Short mmCIF file of N, CA and C in Angstrom, two decimals:
data_model
loop_
_atom_site.label_atom_id
_atom_site.label_comp_id
_atom_site.label_asym_id
_atom_site.label_seq_id
_atom_site.Cartn_x
_atom_site.Cartn_y
_atom_site.Cartn_z
N ARG X 227 0.83 -1.20 0.00
CA ARG X 227 0.00 0.00 0.00
C ARG X 227 0.86 1.25 0.00
N SER X 228 0.26 2.32 -0.41
CA SER X 228 0.95 3.59 -0.42
C SER X 228 1.28 4.02 1.00
N GLY X 229 2.45 4.64 1.17
CA GLY X 229 2.83 5.18 2.46
C GLY X 229 2.76 6.70 2.48
N TYR X 230 2.16 7.28 1.46
CA TYR X 230 2.13 8.73 1.34
C TYR X 230 1.49 9.39 2.56
N ARG X 231 0.34 8.86 2.99
CA ARG X 231 -0.35 9.49 4.12
C ARG X 231 0.48 9.42 5.40
N VAL X 232 1.27 8.37 5.56
CA VAL X 232 2.12 8.23 6.75
C VAL X 232 3.26 9.25 6.71
N VAL X 233 3.96 9.32 5.59
CA VAL X 233 5.11 10.21 5.47
C VAL X 233 4.66 11.68 5.55
N ARG X 234 3.50 11.97 5.03
CA ARG X 234 2.98 13.34 5.06
C ARG X 234 2.84 13.88 6.48
N ARG X 235 2.72 12.99 7.45
CA ARG X 235 2.59 13.40 8.85
C ARG X 235 3.85 14.04 9.41
N ALA X 236 4.95 13.94 8.69
CA ALA X 236 6.22 14.47 9.19
C ALA X 236 6.33 15.99 9.08
N SER X 237 5.41 16.62 8.37
CA SER X 237 5.44 18.09 8.26
C SER X 237 4.03 18.62 8.03
N ASP X 238 3.64 19.59 8.81
CA ASP X 238 2.33 20.23 8.61
C ASP X 238 2.27 20.90 7.25
N ALA X 239 3.43 21.35 6.75
CA ALA X 239 3.47 22.03 5.45
C ALA X 239 3.16 21.07 4.30
N TRP X 240 3.26 19.77 4.52
CA TRP X 240 3.00 18.80 3.46
C TRP X 240 1.55 18.37 3.40
N ARG X 241 0.73 18.83 4.32
CA ARG X 241 -0.65 18.37 4.43
C ARG X 241 -1.42 18.50 3.13
N ASP X 242 -1.22 19.60 2.42
CA ASP X 242 -1.99 19.86 1.19
C ASP X 242 -1.22 19.56 -0.08
N ALA X 243 -0.09 18.90 0.03
CA ALA X 243 0.70 18.56 -1.17
C ALA X 243 -0.07 17.58 -2.05
N ASP X 244 0.14 17.68 -3.34
CA ASP X 244 -0.56 16.83 -4.30
C ASP X 244 0.14 15.46 -4.39
N PRO X 245 -0.54 14.40 -3.96
CA PRO X 245 0.11 13.09 -4.00
C PRO X 245 0.40 12.59 -5.41
N ALA X 246 -0.33 13.08 -6.40
CA ALA X 246 -0.13 12.60 -7.76
C ALA X 246 1.30 12.84 -8.24
N ALA X 247 1.91 13.91 -7.78
CA ALA X 247 3.28 14.23 -8.22
C ALA X 247 4.35 13.57 -7.35
N LEU X 248 3.95 12.99 -6.22
CA LEU X 248 4.93 12.51 -5.25
C LEU X 248 4.86 11.01 -4.98
N ASP X 249 3.72 10.42 -5.21
CA ASP X 249 3.47 9.04 -4.80
C ASP X 249 3.49 8.11 -6.01
N VAL X 250 4.04 6.92 -5.82
CA VAL X 250 3.99 5.88 -6.85
C VAL X 250 3.12 4.77 -6.28
N ARG X 251 1.96 4.55 -6.88
CA ARG X 251 0.99 3.58 -6.35
C ARG X 251 0.80 2.42 -7.30
N GLY X 252 0.03 1.46 -6.81
CA GLY X 252 -0.34 0.34 -7.66
C GLY X 252 0.78 -0.66 -7.79
N ARG X 253 1.20 -0.90 -9.01
CA ARG X 253 2.24 -1.88 -9.29
C ARG X 253 3.42 -1.19 -9.98
N PRO X 254 4.26 -0.51 -9.20
CA PRO X 254 5.35 0.25 -9.82
C PRO X 254 6.39 -0.66 -10.49
N THR X 255 6.96 -0.13 -11.54
CA THR X 255 8.01 -0.81 -12.29
C THR X 255 9.35 -0.16 -11.96
N LEU X 256 10.42 -0.70 -12.51
CA LEU X 256 11.73 -0.07 -12.33
C LEU X 256 11.76 1.31 -12.99
N ALA X 257 11.01 1.49 -14.07
CA ALA X 257 10.93 2.81 -14.70
C ALA X 257 10.27 3.82 -13.75
N ASP X 258 9.22 3.38 -13.04
CA ASP X 258 8.59 4.25 -12.05
C ASP X 258 9.57 4.59 -10.93
N ALA X 259 10.32 3.59 -10.49
CA ALA X 259 11.31 3.82 -9.42
C ALA X 259 12.37 4.80 -9.90
N ARG X 260 12.79 4.67 -11.12
CA ARG X 260 13.80 5.57 -11.68
C ARG X 260 13.32 7.02 -11.63
N ALA X 261 12.07 7.24 -12.06
CA ALA X 261 11.50 8.60 -12.04
C ALA X 261 11.34 9.10 -10.61
N TRP X 262 10.98 8.21 -9.70
CA TRP X 262 10.78 8.58 -8.30
C TRP X 262 12.10 9.00 -7.65
N PHE X 263 13.15 8.25 -7.89
CA PHE X 263 14.46 8.60 -7.33
C PHE X 263 15.01 9.89 -7.93
N ALA X 264 14.62 10.22 -9.15
CA ALA X 264 15.11 11.44 -9.80
C ALA X 264 14.51 12.70 -9.18
N ARG X 265 13.36 12.57 -8.50
CA ARG X 265 12.74 13.73 -7.85
C ARG X 265 13.34 13.92 -6.47
N PRO X 266 13.78 15.13 -6.12
CA PRO X 266 14.33 15.34 -4.79
C PRO X 266 13.28 15.17 -3.71
N ALA X 267 13.67 14.60 -2.58
CA ALA X 267 12.77 14.43 -1.43
C ALA X 267 13.63 14.27 -0.18
N VAL X 268 13.22 14.91 0.91
CA VAL X 268 13.98 14.78 2.15
C VAL X 268 13.55 13.57 2.97
N LEU X 269 12.34 13.06 2.70
CA LEU X 269 11.83 11.89 3.41
C LEU X 269 11.14 10.99 2.40
N ARG X 270 11.52 9.73 2.37
CA ARG X 270 10.95 8.77 1.42
C ARG X 270 10.55 7.50 2.17
N THR X 271 9.54 6.82 1.64
CA THR X 271 9.21 5.50 2.18
C THR X 271 9.16 4.51 1.03
N ILE X 272 9.74 3.35 1.27
CA ILE X 272 9.70 2.24 0.31
C ILE X 272 8.84 1.16 0.92
N ARG X 273 7.78 0.77 0.20
CA ARG X 273 6.84 -0.22 0.68
C ARG X 273 6.62 -1.24 -0.42
N ALA X 274 7.34 -2.33 -0.36
CA ALA X 274 7.24 -3.38 -1.37
C ALA X 274 7.68 -4.69 -0.75
N HIS X 275 7.20 -5.78 -1.31
CA HIS X 275 7.70 -7.08 -0.88
C HIS X 275 9.21 -7.07 -1.10
N SER X 276 9.93 -7.43 -0.06
CA SER X 276 11.39 -7.31 -0.12
C SER X 276 12.06 -8.53 0.48
N ASP X 277 13.33 -8.63 0.22
CA ASP X 277 14.19 -9.60 0.89
C ASP X 277 15.50 -8.89 1.20
N ARG X 278 16.52 -9.62 1.55
CA ARG X 278 17.79 -9.03 1.96
C ARG X 278 18.50 -8.27 0.84
N TRP X 279 18.14 -8.56 -0.40
CA TRP X 279 18.85 -7.98 -1.53
C TRP X 279 18.10 -6.85 -2.22
N GLY X 280 16.81 -6.71 -1.97
CA GLY X 280 16.09 -5.62 -2.62
C GLY X 280 14.59 -5.78 -2.54
N SER X 281 13.90 -4.95 -3.30
CA SER X 281 12.44 -4.90 -3.28
C SER X 281 11.90 -5.30 -4.64
N MET X 282 10.86 -6.15 -4.61
CA MET X 282 10.28 -6.65 -5.83
C MET X 282 9.26 -5.65 -6.39
N LEU X 283 9.47 -5.28 -7.64
CA LEU X 283 8.54 -4.40 -8.33
C LEU X 283 7.84 -5.18 -9.42
N GLU X 284 6.89 -4.54 -10.11
CA GLU X 284 6.10 -5.23 -11.13
C GLU X 284 6.99 -5.87 -12.19
N LYS X 285 7.99 -5.13 -12.62
CA LYS X 285 8.93 -5.66 -13.61
C LYS X 285 10.33 -5.40 -13.11
N GLY X 286 10.91 -6.37 -12.48
CA GLY X 286 12.28 -6.23 -12.02
C GLY X 286 12.39 -6.08 -10.52
N LYS X 287 13.62 -6.09 -10.05
CA LYS X 287 13.90 -6.00 -8.63
C LYS X 287 14.78 -4.78 -8.38
N LEU X 288 14.37 -3.96 -7.44
CA LEU X 288 15.14 -2.79 -7.04
C LEU X 288 16.22 -3.27 -6.07
N ASP X 289 17.39 -3.56 -6.61
CA ASP X 289 18.47 -4.12 -5.81
C ASP X 289 19.74 -3.29 -6.01
N ALA X 290 20.84 -3.76 -5.47
CA ALA X 290 22.10 -3.01 -5.52
C ALA X 290 22.56 -2.77 -6.96
N GLU X 291 22.36 -3.74 -7.81
CA GLU X 291 22.78 -3.57 -9.21
C GLU X 291 22.00 -2.46 -9.90
N VAL X 292 20.69 -2.44 -9.70
CA VAL X 292 19.85 -1.39 -10.30
C VAL X 292 20.18 -0.03 -9.70
N LEU X 293 20.32 0.01 -8.39
CA LEU X 293 20.65 1.28 -7.73
C LEU X 293 22.01 1.79 -8.16
N ARG X 294 22.96 0.91 -8.38
CA ARG X 294 24.28 1.32 -8.91
C ARG X 294 24.11 1.93 -10.29
N ARG X 295 23.26 1.33 -11.12
CA ARG X 295 23.03 1.87 -12.45
C ARG X 295 22.39 3.26 -12.36
N PHE X 296 21.37 3.40 -11.50
CA PHE X 296 20.75 4.72 -11.30
C PHE X 296 21.78 5.75 -10.86
N HIS X 297 22.64 5.35 -9.94
CA HIS X 297 23.68 6.24 -9.43
C HIS X 297 24.64 6.65 -10.53
N ASP X 298 25.13 5.67 -11.28
CA ASP X 298 26.12 5.93 -12.33
C ASP X 298 25.54 6.78 -13.46
N GLU X 299 24.23 6.65 -13.69
CA GLU X 299 23.56 7.42 -14.74
C GLU X 299 23.15 8.81 -14.25
N GLY X 300 23.38 9.11 -12.97
CA GLY X 300 23.03 10.41 -12.44
C GLY X 300 21.56 10.57 -12.09
N VAL X 301 20.83 9.46 -12.03
CA VAL X 301 19.41 9.51 -11.66
C VAL X 301 19.29 9.94 -10.21
N THR X 302 20.04 9.30 -9.34
CA THR X 302 20.07 9.74 -7.95
C THR X 302 21.03 10.92 -7.88
N GLY X 303 20.96 11.65 -6.83
CA GLY X 303 21.78 12.84 -6.71
C GLY X 303 20.93 14.10 -6.60
N GLY X 304 19.59 13.91 -6.54
CA GLY X 304 18.70 15.05 -6.44
C GLY X 304 18.65 15.67 -5.06
N GLY X 305 19.23 15.02 -4.10
CA GLY X 305 19.23 15.54 -2.74
C GLY X 305 19.20 14.41 -1.73
N ALA X 306 19.70 14.70 -0.55
CA ALA X 306 19.81 13.68 0.49
C ALA X 306 18.44 13.37 1.09
N SER X 307 18.24 12.10 1.47
CA SER X 307 16.95 11.65 1.98
C SER X 307 17.08 10.82 3.24
N ILE X 308 16.04 10.86 4.04
CA ILE X 308 15.83 9.93 5.14
C ILE X 308 14.83 8.90 4.61
N TYR X 309 15.12 7.62 4.84
CA TYR X 309 14.27 6.55 4.33
C TYR X 309 13.55 5.80 5.45
N LEU X 310 12.29 5.50 5.21
CA LEU X 310 11.50 4.58 6.02
C LEU X 310 11.17 3.40 5.12
N HIS X 311 11.80 2.26 5.39
CA HIS X 311 11.68 1.07 4.52
C HIS X 311 10.90 0.00 5.28
N THR X 312 9.71 -0.35 4.79
CA THR X 312 8.90 -1.35 5.49
C THR X 312 8.96 -2.72 4.84
N GLY X 313 9.88 -2.93 3.90
CA GLY X 313 10.00 -4.23 3.26
C GLY X 313 10.56 -5.28 4.21
N CYS X 314 10.04 -6.50 4.09
CA CYS X 314 10.49 -7.60 4.93
C CYS X 314 11.99 -7.86 4.75
N GLU X 315 12.67 -8.04 5.85
CA GLU X 315 14.10 -8.37 5.89
C GLU X 315 14.98 -7.36 5.16
N ALA X 316 14.50 -6.14 4.98
CA ALA X 316 15.24 -5.15 4.18
C ALA X 316 16.65 -4.91 4.70
N ILE X 317 16.83 -4.94 6.01
CA ILE X 317 18.16 -4.64 6.54
C ILE X 317 18.91 -5.89 7.00
N SER X 318 18.33 -7.05 6.80
CA SER X 318 19.01 -8.29 7.20
C SER X 318 20.25 -8.51 6.35
N PRO X 319 21.39 -8.76 6.97
CA PRO X 319 22.60 -9.02 6.18
C PRO X 319 22.49 -10.34 5.43
N ALA X 320 22.83 -10.32 4.16
CA ALA X 320 22.79 -11.54 3.36
C ALA X 320 23.74 -12.58 3.94
N LYS X 321 23.29 -13.82 3.99
CA LYS X 321 24.07 -14.98 4.44
C LYS X 321 24.50 -14.91 5.90
N ALA X 322 23.82 -14.08 6.69
CA ALA X 322 24.19 -13.93 8.10
C ALA X 322 23.98 -15.21 8.89
N GLU X 323 23.06 -16.05 8.45
CA GLU X 323 22.81 -17.29 9.19
C GLU X 323 23.88 -18.35 8.94
N ARG X 324 24.73 -18.12 7.91
CA ARG X 324 25.74 -19.13 7.57
C ARG X 324 27.18 -18.64 7.69
N LEU X 325 27.36 -17.34 7.66
CA LEU X 325 28.72 -16.81 7.62
C LEU X 325 29.00 -15.89 8.81
N PRO X 326 30.24 -15.84 9.28
CA PRO X 326 30.58 -14.88 10.34
C PRO X 326 30.62 -13.46 9.76
N TRP X 327 30.48 -12.48 10.62
CA TRP X 327 30.40 -11.09 10.18
C TRP X 327 31.64 -10.62 9.42
N HIS X 328 32.78 -11.27 9.64
CA HIS X 328 34.01 -10.83 8.99
C HIS X 328 34.25 -11.51 7.64
N ASP X 329 33.37 -12.40 7.22
CA ASP X 329 33.51 -13.04 5.92
C ASP X 329 33.20 -12.02 4.82
N PRO X 330 33.97 -11.96 3.75
CA PRO X 330 33.74 -10.97 2.69
C PRO X 330 32.35 -11.06 2.05
N ALA X 331 31.71 -12.23 2.09
CA ALA X 331 30.38 -12.37 1.48
C ALA X 331 29.25 -12.02 2.44
N TYR X 332 29.57 -11.80 3.72
CA TYR X 332 28.55 -11.47 4.71
C TYR X 332 27.94 -10.10 4.37
N GLY X 333 26.64 -10.07 4.19
CA GLY X 333 25.94 -8.83 3.95
C GLY X 333 26.16 -8.20 2.58
N ARG X 334 26.86 -8.90 1.70
CA ARG X 334 27.16 -8.32 0.38
C ARG X 334 25.88 -8.03 -0.39
N ALA X 335 25.81 -6.85 -0.97
CA ALA X 335 24.71 -6.40 -1.84
C ALA X 335 23.38 -6.28 -1.10
N ASN X 336 23.42 -5.95 0.19
CA ASN X 336 22.18 -5.74 0.94
C ASN X 336 21.39 -4.58 0.32
N GLY X 337 20.09 -4.78 0.13
CA GLY X 337 19.26 -3.78 -0.53
C GLY X 337 19.15 -2.48 0.23
N ALA X 338 18.98 -2.53 1.56
CA ALA X 338 18.84 -1.30 2.34
C ALA X 338 20.15 -0.51 2.35
N ALA X 339 21.26 -1.20 2.50
CA ALA X 339 22.56 -0.52 2.49
C ALA X 339 22.81 0.11 1.12
N ALA X 340 22.43 -0.58 0.06
CA ALA X 340 22.58 -0.03 -1.29
C ALA X 340 21.73 1.22 -1.45
N THR X 341 20.52 1.20 -0.90
CA THR X 341 19.65 2.37 -0.95
C THR X 341 20.30 3.53 -0.21
N LEU X 342 20.85 3.24 0.95
CA LEU X 342 21.49 4.28 1.75
C LEU X 342 22.67 4.90 1.00
N PHE X 343 23.52 4.08 0.41
CA PHE X 343 24.75 4.58 -0.19
C PHE X 343 24.63 5.02 -1.64
N LEU X 344 23.69 4.45 -2.39
CA LEU X 344 23.60 4.76 -3.82
C LEU X 344 22.41 5.64 -4.17
N ALA X 345 21.52 5.87 -3.22
CA ALA X 345 20.31 6.66 -3.51
C ALA X 345 20.18 7.83 -2.54
N ASP X 346 21.30 8.47 -2.28
CA ASP X 346 21.33 9.70 -1.49
C ASP X 346 20.79 9.55 -0.08
N GLY X 347 20.94 8.39 0.52
CA GLY X 347 20.43 8.19 1.87
C GLY X 347 21.38 8.72 2.93
N LEU X 348 20.81 9.35 3.92
CA LEU X 348 21.57 9.77 5.10
C LEU X 348 21.23 8.89 6.30
N ALA X 349 20.00 8.41 6.32
CA ALA X 349 19.55 7.50 7.39
C ALA X 349 18.44 6.63 6.82
N LEU X 350 18.34 5.42 7.32
CA LEU X 350 17.30 4.50 6.89
C LEU X 350 16.87 3.68 8.09
N ILE X 351 15.57 3.65 8.34
CA ILE X 351 15.03 2.75 9.35
C ILE X 351 14.31 1.64 8.60
N GLY X 352 14.62 0.40 8.99
CA GLY X 352 14.04 -0.75 8.32
C GLY X 352 13.97 -1.92 9.26
N ARG X 353 13.41 -3.03 8.78
CA ARG X 353 13.24 -4.18 9.66
C ARG X 353 13.91 -5.43 9.12
N ALA X 354 14.27 -6.31 10.05
CA ALA X 354 14.98 -7.54 9.72
C ALA X 354 14.09 -8.74 9.98
N LYS X 355 12.83 -8.64 9.62
CA LYS X 355 11.91 -9.75 9.86
C LYS X 355 10.84 -9.78 8.79
N VAL X 356 10.12 -10.87 8.74
CA VAL X 356 8.97 -11.00 7.86
C VAL X 356 7.74 -10.75 8.72
N PHE X 357 7.28 -9.52 8.72
CA PHE X 357 6.14 -9.14 9.56
C PHE X 357 5.64 -7.82 9.03
N TYR X 358 4.36 -7.73 8.73
CA TYR X 358 3.84 -6.52 8.10
C TYR X 358 3.48 -5.48 9.14
N ASP X 359 4.35 -4.53 9.36
CA ASP X 359 4.07 -3.44 10.28
C ASP X 359 4.97 -2.27 9.92
N GLU X 360 4.83 -1.19 10.63
CA GLU X 360 5.71 -0.05 10.46
C GLU X 360 5.92 0.59 11.82
N PRO X 361 6.96 1.39 11.97
CA PRO X 361 7.25 1.96 13.29
C PRO X 361 6.25 3.06 13.65
N PRO X 362 5.43 2.85 14.66
CA PRO X 362 4.45 3.88 15.03
C PRO X 362 5.11 5.14 15.55
N GLY X 363 4.56 6.28 15.18
CA GLY X 363 5.04 7.55 15.69
C GLY X 363 6.30 8.09 15.04
N PHE X 364 6.86 7.37 14.08
CA PHE X 364 8.12 7.78 13.49
C PHE X 364 8.02 9.17 12.84
N CYS X 365 7.08 9.33 11.91
CA CYS X 365 6.96 10.60 11.19
C CYS X 365 6.48 11.72 12.10
N GLU X 366 5.61 11.39 13.06
CA GLU X 366 5.12 12.41 13.98
C GLU X 366 6.26 12.96 14.85
N THR X 367 7.19 12.11 15.24
CA THR X 367 8.34 12.56 16.03
C THR X 367 9.21 13.50 15.21
N LEU X 368 9.41 13.18 13.93
CA LEU X 368 10.16 14.08 13.05
C LEU X 368 9.44 15.41 12.92
N ARG X 369 8.12 15.37 12.79
CA ARG X 369 7.34 16.60 12.67
C ARG X 369 7.51 17.50 13.89
N ASP X 370 7.60 16.86 15.06
CA ASP X 370 7.71 17.61 16.31
C ASP X 370 9.13 18.05 16.64
N GLY X 371 10.05 17.87 15.68
CA GLY X 371 11.42 18.36 15.85
C GLY X 371 12.41 17.34 16.35
N GLY X 372 11.97 16.09 16.53
CA GLY X 372 12.88 15.05 17.00
C GLY X 372 13.83 14.59 15.92
N THR X 373 14.92 13.98 16.35
CA THR X 373 15.88 13.42 15.40
C THR X 373 15.39 12.06 14.92
N VAL X 374 16.07 11.52 13.93
CA VAL X 374 15.75 10.17 13.45
C VAL X 374 15.92 9.18 14.61
N GLY X 375 16.95 9.35 15.42
CA GLY X 375 17.15 8.49 16.59
C GLY X 375 16.02 8.61 17.59
N ASP X 376 15.54 9.84 17.83
CA ASP X 376 14.39 10.04 18.71
C ASP X 376 13.16 9.31 18.17
N ALA X 377 12.96 9.41 16.86
CA ALA X 377 11.80 8.78 16.23
C ALA X 377 11.88 7.26 16.36
N TRP X 378 13.07 6.71 16.19
CA TRP X 378 13.25 5.26 16.32
C TRP X 378 12.98 4.83 17.76
N ARG X 379 13.55 5.57 18.72
CA ARG X 379 13.34 5.25 20.14
C ARG X 379 11.86 5.37 20.51
N ASN X 380 11.17 6.37 19.96
CA ASN X 380 9.76 6.58 20.26
C ASN X 380 8.92 5.38 19.84
N THR X 381 9.33 4.70 18.79
CA THR X 381 8.63 3.48 18.36
C THR X 381 8.60 2.46 19.51
N PHE X 382 9.73 2.27 20.18
CA PHE X 382 9.80 1.34 21.30
C PHE X 382 8.93 1.82 22.46
N GLU X 383 8.94 3.12 22.72
CA GLU X 383 8.17 3.67 23.83
C GLU X 383 6.67 3.52 23.59
N ILE X 384 6.22 3.77 22.38
CA ILE X 384 4.80 3.61 22.04
C ILE X 384 4.36 2.17 22.23
N GLU X 385 5.15 1.25 21.70
CA GLU X 385 4.78 -0.17 21.80
C GLU X 385 4.86 -0.65 23.25
N ALA X 386 5.83 -0.17 24.02
CA ALA X 386 5.97 -0.59 25.42
C ALA X 386 4.80 -0.10 26.27
N ALA X 387 4.20 1.02 25.88
CA ALA X 387 3.10 1.59 26.65
C ALA X 387 1.75 0.94 26.36
N ALA X 388 1.70 0.05 25.39
CA ALA X 388 0.42 -0.60 25.05
C ALA X 388 -0.10 -1.39 26.24
N PRO X 389 -1.41 -1.29 26.55
CA PRO X 389 -1.96 -1.95 27.73
C PRO X 389 -2.01 -3.48 27.62
N THR X 390 -2.09 -4.02 26.40
CA THR X 390 -2.12 -5.47 26.22
C THR X 390 -1.27 -5.84 25.01
N TRP X 391 -0.85 -7.09 24.97
CA TRP X 391 -0.04 -7.52 23.84
C TRP X 391 -0.85 -7.59 22.56
N ASP X 392 -2.17 -7.70 22.65
CA ASP X 392 -3.00 -7.68 21.45
C ASP X 392 -2.90 -6.35 20.72
N ARG X 393 -2.64 -5.29 21.46
CA ARG X 393 -2.52 -3.95 20.84
C ARG X 393 -1.22 -3.80 20.06
N VAL X 394 -0.28 -4.68 20.28
CA VAL X 394 1.00 -4.61 19.57
C VAL X 394 1.26 -5.87 18.75
N GLY X 395 0.19 -6.47 18.26
CA GLY X 395 0.34 -7.58 17.33
C GLY X 395 0.13 -8.96 17.89
N GLY X 396 0.03 -9.10 19.23
CA GLY X 396 -0.18 -10.42 19.81
C GLY X 396 0.98 -11.36 19.54
N ASP X 397 1.12 -12.38 20.35
CA ASP X 397 2.13 -13.41 20.18
C ASP X 397 3.49 -12.81 19.77
N ILE X 398 4.06 -13.23 18.64
CA ILE X 398 5.38 -12.71 18.25
C ILE X 398 5.31 -11.22 17.95
N GLY X 399 4.15 -10.71 17.61
CA GLY X 399 4.00 -9.29 17.34
C GLY X 399 4.37 -8.41 18.51
N ARG X 400 4.24 -8.96 19.72
CA ARG X 400 4.55 -8.14 20.89
C ARG X 400 6.02 -7.76 20.95
N LYS X 401 6.85 -8.44 20.18
CA LYS X 401 8.27 -8.11 20.14
C LYS X 401 8.68 -7.53 18.79
N ARG X 402 7.73 -7.02 18.04
CA ARG X 402 8.05 -6.59 16.68
C ARG X 402 9.03 -5.43 16.62
N THR X 403 9.04 -4.57 17.62
CA THR X 403 10.00 -3.46 17.59
C THR X 403 11.44 -3.94 17.65
N TYR X 404 11.68 -5.11 18.21
CA TYR X 404 13.05 -5.60 18.34
C TYR X 404 13.71 -5.81 16.98
N PHE X 405 12.91 -5.95 15.95
CA PHE X 405 13.45 -6.24 14.62
C PHE X 405 13.74 -4.99 13.81
N TRP X 406 13.37 -3.82 14.33
CA TRP X 406 13.65 -2.56 13.62
C TRP X 406 15.06 -2.08 13.95
N SER X 407 15.74 -1.57 12.96
CA SER X 407 17.07 -1.01 13.17
C SER X 407 17.22 0.27 12.37
N LEU X 408 18.22 1.00 12.75
CA LEU X 408 18.50 2.29 12.12
C LEU X 408 19.90 2.25 11.53
N LEU X 409 19.99 2.55 10.25
CA LEU X 409 21.27 2.65 9.56
C LEU X 409 21.53 4.12 9.26
N GLY X 410 22.75 4.56 9.38
CA GLY X 410 23.08 5.93 9.02
C GLY X 410 23.12 6.86 10.21
N ASP X 411 22.85 8.13 9.95
CA ASP X 411 23.01 9.19 10.93
C ASP X 411 21.75 9.39 11.76
N TRP X 412 21.78 8.97 13.00
CA TRP X 412 20.60 9.06 13.88
C TRP X 412 20.40 10.46 14.43
N THR X 413 21.34 11.38 14.20
CA THR X 413 21.22 12.74 14.75
C THR X 413 20.45 13.69 13.82
N LEU X 414 20.08 13.23 12.65
CA LEU X 414 19.39 14.09 11.68
C LEU X 414 17.99 14.45 12.14
N ARG X 415 17.56 15.62 11.74
CA ARG X 415 16.16 16.02 11.95
C ARG X 415 15.70 16.77 10.71
N LEU X 416 14.39 16.76 10.47
CA LEU X 416 13.85 17.55 9.37
C LEU X 416 13.85 19.01 9.78
N VAL X 417 14.23 19.86 8.87
CA VAL X 417 14.25 21.29 9.16
C VAL X 417 13.26 21.97 8.21
N ASP X 418 12.38 22.78 8.75
CA ASP X 418 11.42 23.50 7.95
C ASP X 418 12.17 24.59 7.18
N PRO X 419 12.17 24.51 5.84
CA PRO X 419 12.91 25.50 5.07
C PRO X 419 12.23 26.87 5.05
N GLY X 420 11.04 26.98 5.61
CA GLY X 420 10.32 28.24 5.62
C GLY X 420 9.57 28.46 4.32
N PRO X 421 8.87 29.57 4.22
CA PRO X 421 8.07 29.81 3.00
C PRO X 421 8.95 30.04 1.79
N ARG X 422 8.42 29.67 0.63
CA ARG X 422 9.13 29.92 -0.62
C ARG X 422 9.00 31.40 -0.98
N ALA X 423 9.83 31.83 -1.90
CA ALA X 423 9.78 33.23 -2.34
C ALA X 423 8.37 33.54 -2.83
N GLY X 424 7.85 34.65 -2.37
CA GLY X 424 6.52 35.08 -2.79
C GLY X 424 5.40 34.55 -1.92
N GLU X 425 5.71 33.69 -0.97
CA GLU X 425 4.66 33.13 -0.10
C GLU X 425 4.63 33.87 1.22
#
């Protein structure tokens, strides 16, 4: 599903923005992803079936190889972004269950890391599990002036304050925040650039 309404919560100034120019819905292709990455954005969300190497799109996989091509072609470079990635296992290191962390193949070509380094990422919050959820309060904390690290921590605080485990997914869901991690600079915050000229 689209994450536009969630990301829009990060700034009151975005409330009336036109989603048609900013959101990619339905069954996006790699061509749609290419156009999306070419548009500058300070906050992005990726919501697609994913694994450790990338996200599955209608035609093709958004992985390190594709992101490298976008980078080399100058598609990315429109400006630095904070990413909220809700794809399953997006930040899980490849082959982590079989190889030690110091093996050269450990984590090679991880999709979230490729997004961070090849698609103008400064920070990325993502999950290392197969579970359909997102970090509650993340965008609202950014809106209120908190850092990316504050927003990540707030996710744990919101879930910990739930009166019953059913409110946080029940069974294994009650520990779902444990699978979220933050890559990149946790000290970043969104800064309101103020009104544009003439406004």
